[in-house]
Coordinates of C-alpha atoms and ligand atoms in Angstrom, one line a residue:
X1 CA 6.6 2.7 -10.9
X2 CA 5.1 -0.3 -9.4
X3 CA 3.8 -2.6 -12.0
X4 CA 0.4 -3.7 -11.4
X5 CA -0.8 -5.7 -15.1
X6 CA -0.2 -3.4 -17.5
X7 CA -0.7 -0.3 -15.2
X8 CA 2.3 2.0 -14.1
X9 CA 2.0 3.1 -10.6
X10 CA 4.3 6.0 -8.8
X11 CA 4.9 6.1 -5.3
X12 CA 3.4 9.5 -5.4
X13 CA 0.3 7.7 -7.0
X14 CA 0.4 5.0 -4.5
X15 CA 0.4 7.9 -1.5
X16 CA -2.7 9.9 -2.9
X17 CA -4.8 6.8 -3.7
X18 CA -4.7 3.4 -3.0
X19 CA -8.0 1.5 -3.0
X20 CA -9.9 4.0 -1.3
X21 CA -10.7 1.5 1.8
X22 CA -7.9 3.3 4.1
X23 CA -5.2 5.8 2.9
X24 CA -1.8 4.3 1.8
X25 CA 0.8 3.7 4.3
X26 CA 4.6 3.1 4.1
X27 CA 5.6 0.0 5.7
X28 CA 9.1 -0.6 5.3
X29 CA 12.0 1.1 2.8
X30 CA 12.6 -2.4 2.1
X31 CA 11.7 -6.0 3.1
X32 CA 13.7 -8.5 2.7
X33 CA 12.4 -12.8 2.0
X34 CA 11.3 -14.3 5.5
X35 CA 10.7 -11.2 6.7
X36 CA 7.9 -9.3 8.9
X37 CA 7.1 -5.6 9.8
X38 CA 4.1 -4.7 12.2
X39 CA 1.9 -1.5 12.0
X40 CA -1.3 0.2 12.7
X41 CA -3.2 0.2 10.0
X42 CA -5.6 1.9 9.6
X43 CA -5.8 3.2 12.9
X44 CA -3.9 3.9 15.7
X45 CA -5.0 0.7 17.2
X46 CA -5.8 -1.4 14.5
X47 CA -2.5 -3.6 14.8
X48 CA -1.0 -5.4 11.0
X49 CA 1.2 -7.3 9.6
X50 CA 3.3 -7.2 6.3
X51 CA 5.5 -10.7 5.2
X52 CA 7.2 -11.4 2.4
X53 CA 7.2 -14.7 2.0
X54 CA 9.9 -17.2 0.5
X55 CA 8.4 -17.2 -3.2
X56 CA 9.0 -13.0 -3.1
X57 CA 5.2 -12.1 -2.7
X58 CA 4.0 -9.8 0.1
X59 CA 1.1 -10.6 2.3
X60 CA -0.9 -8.4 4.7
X61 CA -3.5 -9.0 7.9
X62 CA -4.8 -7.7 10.8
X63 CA -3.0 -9.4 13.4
X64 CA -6.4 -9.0 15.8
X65 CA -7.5 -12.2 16.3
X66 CA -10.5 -13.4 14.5
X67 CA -11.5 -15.5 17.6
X68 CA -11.3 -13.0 20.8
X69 CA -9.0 -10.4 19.4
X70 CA -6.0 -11.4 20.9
X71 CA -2.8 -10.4 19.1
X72 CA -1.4 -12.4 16.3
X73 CA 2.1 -14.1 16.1
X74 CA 3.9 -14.8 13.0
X75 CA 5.8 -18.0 13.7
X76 CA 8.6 -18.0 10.7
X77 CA 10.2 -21.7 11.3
X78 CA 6.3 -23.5 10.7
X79 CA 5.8 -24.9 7.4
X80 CA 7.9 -23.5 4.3
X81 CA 6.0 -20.5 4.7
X82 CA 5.3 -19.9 8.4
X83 CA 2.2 -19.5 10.1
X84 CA 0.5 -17.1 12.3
X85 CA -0.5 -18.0 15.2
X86 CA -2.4 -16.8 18.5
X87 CA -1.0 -17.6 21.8
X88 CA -4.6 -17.2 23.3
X89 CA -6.0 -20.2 22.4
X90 CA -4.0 -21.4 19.7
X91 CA -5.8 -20.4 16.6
X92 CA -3.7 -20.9 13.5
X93 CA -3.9 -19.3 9.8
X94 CA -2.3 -19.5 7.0
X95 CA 0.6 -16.9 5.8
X96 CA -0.4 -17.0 2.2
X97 CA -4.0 -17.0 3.0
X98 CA -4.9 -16.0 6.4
X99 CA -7.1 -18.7 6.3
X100 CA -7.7 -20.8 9.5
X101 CA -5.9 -23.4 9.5
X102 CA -6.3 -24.7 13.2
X103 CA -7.9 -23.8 16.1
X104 CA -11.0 -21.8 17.5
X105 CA -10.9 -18.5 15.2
X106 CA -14.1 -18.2 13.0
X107 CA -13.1 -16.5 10.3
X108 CA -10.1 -15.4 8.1
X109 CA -7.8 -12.7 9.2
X110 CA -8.5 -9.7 7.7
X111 CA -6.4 -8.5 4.6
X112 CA -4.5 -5.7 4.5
X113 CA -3.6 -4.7 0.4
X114 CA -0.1 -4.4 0.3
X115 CA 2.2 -3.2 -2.9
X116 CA 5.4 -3.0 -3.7
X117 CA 6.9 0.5 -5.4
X118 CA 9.7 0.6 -7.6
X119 CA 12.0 1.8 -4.8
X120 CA 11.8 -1.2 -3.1
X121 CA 9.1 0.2 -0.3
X122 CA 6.4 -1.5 0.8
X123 CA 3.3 0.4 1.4
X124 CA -0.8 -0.6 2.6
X125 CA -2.9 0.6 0.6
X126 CA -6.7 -0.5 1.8
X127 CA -8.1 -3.6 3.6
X128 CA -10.0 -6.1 1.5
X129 CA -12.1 -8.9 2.6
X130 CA -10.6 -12.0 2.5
X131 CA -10.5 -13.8 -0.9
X132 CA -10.9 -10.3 -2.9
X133 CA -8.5 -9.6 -5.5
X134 CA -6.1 -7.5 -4.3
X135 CA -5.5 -5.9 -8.3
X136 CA -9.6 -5.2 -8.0
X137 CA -8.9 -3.1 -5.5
X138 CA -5.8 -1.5 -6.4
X139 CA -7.7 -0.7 -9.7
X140 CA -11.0 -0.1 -8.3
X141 CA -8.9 2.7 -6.3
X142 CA -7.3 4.1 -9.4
X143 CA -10.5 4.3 -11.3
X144 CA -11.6 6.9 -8.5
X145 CA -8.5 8.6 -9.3
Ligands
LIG1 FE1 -7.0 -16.1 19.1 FE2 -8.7 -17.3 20.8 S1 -8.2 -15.2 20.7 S2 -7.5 -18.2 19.3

């Protein structure tokens, strides 16, 4: 299972809980380094984005602009980590962060919680607001259980 601390979490786990903020989502079978998916999470229209970045960690945001909701780039070649970016009016956040980092966007992009199971797959499992743990609310989810 996916190793989260000391807890032991299934796939099957992962699909019936999550943190309770939106249900868990499959992402990608696999992601490799440098690499980006996109999905709607968690609705149809609500458009994210998953990257692992070059240390091995995964990241997730919204990729609707903070500023005036355009859509969100990642640019991989900016920095060691990339960037995101919006074309709009070039706001700028941080990949590991989603911080702003340049530019007219207000606030952080939203997180998305992402986890890794022990296939490999990389699943959404709630939103958080930006600078919450993402364990809280993996465990916050699993208390519900
Ligand atoms: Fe993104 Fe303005 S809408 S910077």
């Amino acid at each position: 299972g996916l190793v989260v601390g000391s807890t032991v979490v299934s796939a099957g786990v992962l699909h019936r809980h999550g943190d309770g903020t939106a249900p868990p989502l499959k992402v990608a079978e696999h992601l490799p380094k440098g690499q980006a998916v996109t999905f709607n999470y968690p609705g149809e229209h609500d458009r994210a984005m998953a990257i692992r970045l070059t240390d091995g960690s995964v990241v997730g945001y919204s990729t609707v602009c903070t500023h005036l909701a355009c859509g969100v780039l990642w640019r991989k070649e900016r920095g060691a980590e990339g960037e995101l970016y919006c074309p709009c009016h070039e706001g700028v956040f941080s990949a590991r962060t989603g911080e702003v980092t340049a530019g007219p966007p207000p606030r952080p992009l939203p997180r998305v919680v992402m986890v890794e199971d022990d296939q490999g797959a990389v699943w959404a499992i709630g939103t958080a607001r930006s600078g919450e743990s993402e364990r809280a609310g993996l465990c916050r989810g699993l208390e519900e259980s």
